[in-house]
Amino acid sequence: MKKFTPISILVLIMFMVTACASATPAATQAPVEPTTAAPTEPAATEALPTESGTVEAAPAGSSTQVDITLADNTIDASQTELQVGVPYTFVITNSGRHAHNFIINPPVSVAGSLEAALNSALLAVPQEQLPVGATVTVEYTFPDSAAGQLLEFSCLIRKHYGDGMKLDITVAN
């Protein structure tokens, strides 16, 4: 049996931390965009419950509201056919029993890996903002470059994505 030196143990720990960290996005409110593009920051705010216990999102000018429900192993959306240049207000509710993230990304099968899908995401709401029972409101407008791309709403946590937390969307001009 080989002896492990302190340096090999350190390398192993760093590898494991890196592998675990790539399964979930970094805690940021800015959408994840390719490094060649300047990031734009969506207005991501947590909606507050009303006295009746329901959650209301403040209307955002002339935007179109899209309700997203994240449950364990599913994503439901009130709309999956979207247009470039139209401001959308995504009201994202986690009704599951686990924290989730919400990503608008190319499918993992197209991107090549969860990390590549996250790195090419148009919008990312990290799981720290979507614990159990949370509702987050995010403003986003699809750029012209999104038209005709294969895109989906997803939770890019490895096990969640593998269990089916993805929903194909269409973005057109």
Coordinates of C-alpha atoms in Angstrom, one line a residue:
M1 CA 0.0 0.0 0.0
K2 CA 1.3 3.4 -0.9
K3 CA 2.0 6.0 1.7
F4 CA 0.2 9.3 1.3
T5 CA 2.3 12.4 1.7
P6 CA 0.8 15.6 3.0
I7 CA 1.1 17.2 -0.4
S8 CA -0.8 14.3 -2.1
I9 CA -3.5 14.6 0.6
L10 CA -3.7 18.3 -0.1
V11 CA -4.0 17.7 -3.8
L12 CA -6.8 15.2 -3.2
I13 CA -8.7 17.6 -1.0
M14 CA -8.4 20.4 -3.5
F15 CA -9.6 18.1 -6.3
M16 CA -12.7 17.1 -4.2
V17 CA -13.5 20.7 -3.3
T18 CA -13.2 21.7 -7.0
A19 CA -15.4 18.8 -8.1
C20 CA -18.1 19.6 -5.5
A21 CA -18.0 23.3 -6.3
S22 CA -18.6 22.8 -10.0
A23 CA -21.9 21.1 -9.4
T24 CA -23.5 24.3 -8.1
P25 CA -23.1 27.8 -9.4
A26 CA -21.3 30.6 -7.6
A27 CA -23.4 32.8 -5.4
T28 CA -24.0 35.8 -7.7
Q29 CA -27.0 37.7 -8.8
A30 CA -25.4 38.6 -12.2
P31 CA -26.3 36.3 -15.0
V32 CA -23.6 34.0 -16.1
E33 CA -22.4 34.9 -19.5
P34 CA -19.4 33.9 -21.6
T35 CA -16.3 35.7 -20.5
T36 CA -16.1 37.7 -23.8
A37 CA -19.4 39.5 -23.0
A38 CA -19.9 42.1 -20.4
P39 CA -22.3 40.8 -17.7
T40 CA -25.5 42.6 -17.2
E41 CA -27.1 42.4 -13.8
P42 CA -30.8 41.4 -13.5
A43 CA -32.8 42.9 -10.6
A44 CA -33.1 39.8 -8.4
T45 CA -35.1 40.4 -5.3
E46 CA -37.0 38.1 -3.0
A47 CA -40.7 38.7 -3.0
L48 CA -42.3 39.2 0.3
P49 CA -45.3 37.2 1.5
T50 CA -48.5 39.1 2.1
E51 CA -50.6 38.8 5.2
S52 CA -52.7 36.1 3.5
G53 CA -49.5 34.1 3.1
T54 CA -49.4 34.4 -0.7
V55 CA -46.4 35.9 -2.5
E56 CA -46.8 38.9 -4.7
A57 CA -44.3 40.1 -7.2
A58 CA -44.3 43.8 -7.8
P59 CA -45.3 44.6 -11.4
A60 CA -42.3 45.7 -13.5
G61 CA -43.4 48.3 -16.0
S62 CA -44.4 46.6 -19.3
S63 CA -42.7 43.3 -18.6
T64 CA -44.4 39.9 -19.1
Q65 CA -44.6 37.8 -16.0
V66 CA -43.5 34.1 -16.2
D67 CA -44.2 32.0 -13.2
I68 CA -41.6 29.2 -12.6
T69 CA -42.2 26.5 -10.0
L70 CA -39.3 24.4 -8.9
A71 CA -40.3 21.1 -7.2
D72 CA -38.2 18.1 -6.5
N73 CA -37.3 16.7 -9.9
T74 CA -39.6 19.0 -11.9
I75 CA -39.7 22.6 -13.3
D76 CA -43.0 24.0 -14.4
A77 CA -43.4 27.3 -16.2
S78 CA -46.4 29.4 -17.2
Q79 CA -44.7 30.1 -20.5
T80 CA -42.0 28.3 -22.5
E81 CA -42.2 30.2 -25.8
L82 CA -40.3 33.5 -25.3
Q83 CA -39.1 36.4 -27.5
V84 CA -35.9 38.4 -27.8
G85 CA -36.1 42.0 -26.8
V86 CA -39.2 41.5 -24.5
P87 CA -38.7 42.2 -20.8
Y88 CA -39.7 39.3 -18.7
T89 CA -40.3 39.1 -15.0
F90 CA -39.5 35.6 -13.8
V91 CA -41.2 34.8 -10.5
I92 CA -39.4 31.7 -9.3
T93 CA -40.8 29.7 -6.4
N94 CA -39.1 26.7 -4.8
S95 CA -42.0 24.4 -3.7
G96 CA -39.7 21.4 -3.2
R97 CA -38.0 19.9 -0.2
H98 CA -34.5 20.9 -1.2
A99 CA -32.7 24.1 -2.2
H100 CA -32.6 24.5 -6.0
N101 CA -31.0 26.9 -8.5
F102 CA -32.6 28.4 -11.6
I103 CA -30.6 28.6 -14.8
I104 CA -31.4 29.5 -18.4
N105 CA -28.8 27.6 -20.3
P106 CA -28.1 25.4 -23.3
P107 CA -28.9 21.7 -22.5
V108 CA -26.0 19.8 -21.0
S109 CA -26.1 17.4 -23.9
V110 CA -25.2 20.4 -26.2
A111 CA -22.8 22.2 -23.8
G112 CA -20.9 19.0 -22.9
S113 CA -21.1 19.1 -19.1
L114 CA -22.9 20.8 -16.2
E115 CA -20.1 23.2 -15.8
A116 CA -20.0 24.1 -19.5
A117 CA -23.8 24.6 -19.4
L118 CA -23.4 26.9 -16.4
N119 CA -20.6 28.8 -18.0
S120 CA -22.7 29.5 -21.1
A121 CA -25.9 30.3 -19.1
L122 CA -27.9 33.4 -20.0
L123 CA -29.2 33.8 -16.4
A124 CA -28.3 32.1 -13.1
V125 CA -30.1 32.3 -9.8
P126 CA -27.9 30.4 -7.2
Q127 CA -29.4 28.0 -4.7
E128 CA -28.5 30.3 -1.8
Q129 CA -31.3 32.5 -3.1
L130 CA -33.7 29.6 -3.6
P131 CA -34.0 27.6 -0.3
V132 CA -37.1 25.7 0.4
G133 CA -40.2 27.9 0.2
A134 CA -38.4 30.9 -1.2
T135 CA -39.7 33.1 -4.1
V136 CA -37.3 35.2 -6.1
T137 CA -38.2 37.7 -8.8
V138 CA -35.7 38.3 -11.6
E139 CA -36.0 40.7 -14.6
Y140 CA -34.4 39.5 -17.8
T141 CA -34.6 40.3 -21.5
F142 CA -33.3 37.8 -24.0
P143 CA -30.6 39.1 -26.4
D144 CA -30.9 38.7 -30.2
S145 CA -28.2 36.0 -30.0
A146 CA -30.7 33.7 -28.0
A147 CA -33.1 33.4 -30.9
G148 CA -33.1 29.9 -32.3
Q149 CA -30.7 28.5 -29.7
L150 CA -31.5 25.2 -27.9
L151 CA -32.2 26.5 -24.4
E152 CA -33.9 25.3 -21.2
F153 CA -34.9 26.3 -17.7
S154 CA -33.0 24.0 -15.4
C155 CA -31.6 23.3 -11.9
L156 CA -27.9 22.5 -12.6
I157 CA -27.3 20.7 -9.3
R158 CA -25.9 17.4 -10.6
K159 CA -28.5 15.0 -9.0
H160 CA -31.4 17.3 -9.6
Y161 CA -30.6 17.8 -13.3
G162 CA -30.0 14.1 -13.8
D163 CA -33.4 13.4 -12.2
G164 CA -35.2 15.6 -14.7
M165 CA -35.1 19.2 -13.5
K166 CA -35.1 20.8 -16.9
L167 CA -37.7 22.2 -19.2
D168 CA -37.1 23.1 -22.9
I169 CA -37.8 26.6 -24.0
T170 CA -38.1 28.4 -27.3
V171 CA -36.7 31.9 -27.9
A172 CA -37.7 33.6 -31.2
N173 CA -37.3 37.0 -32.8

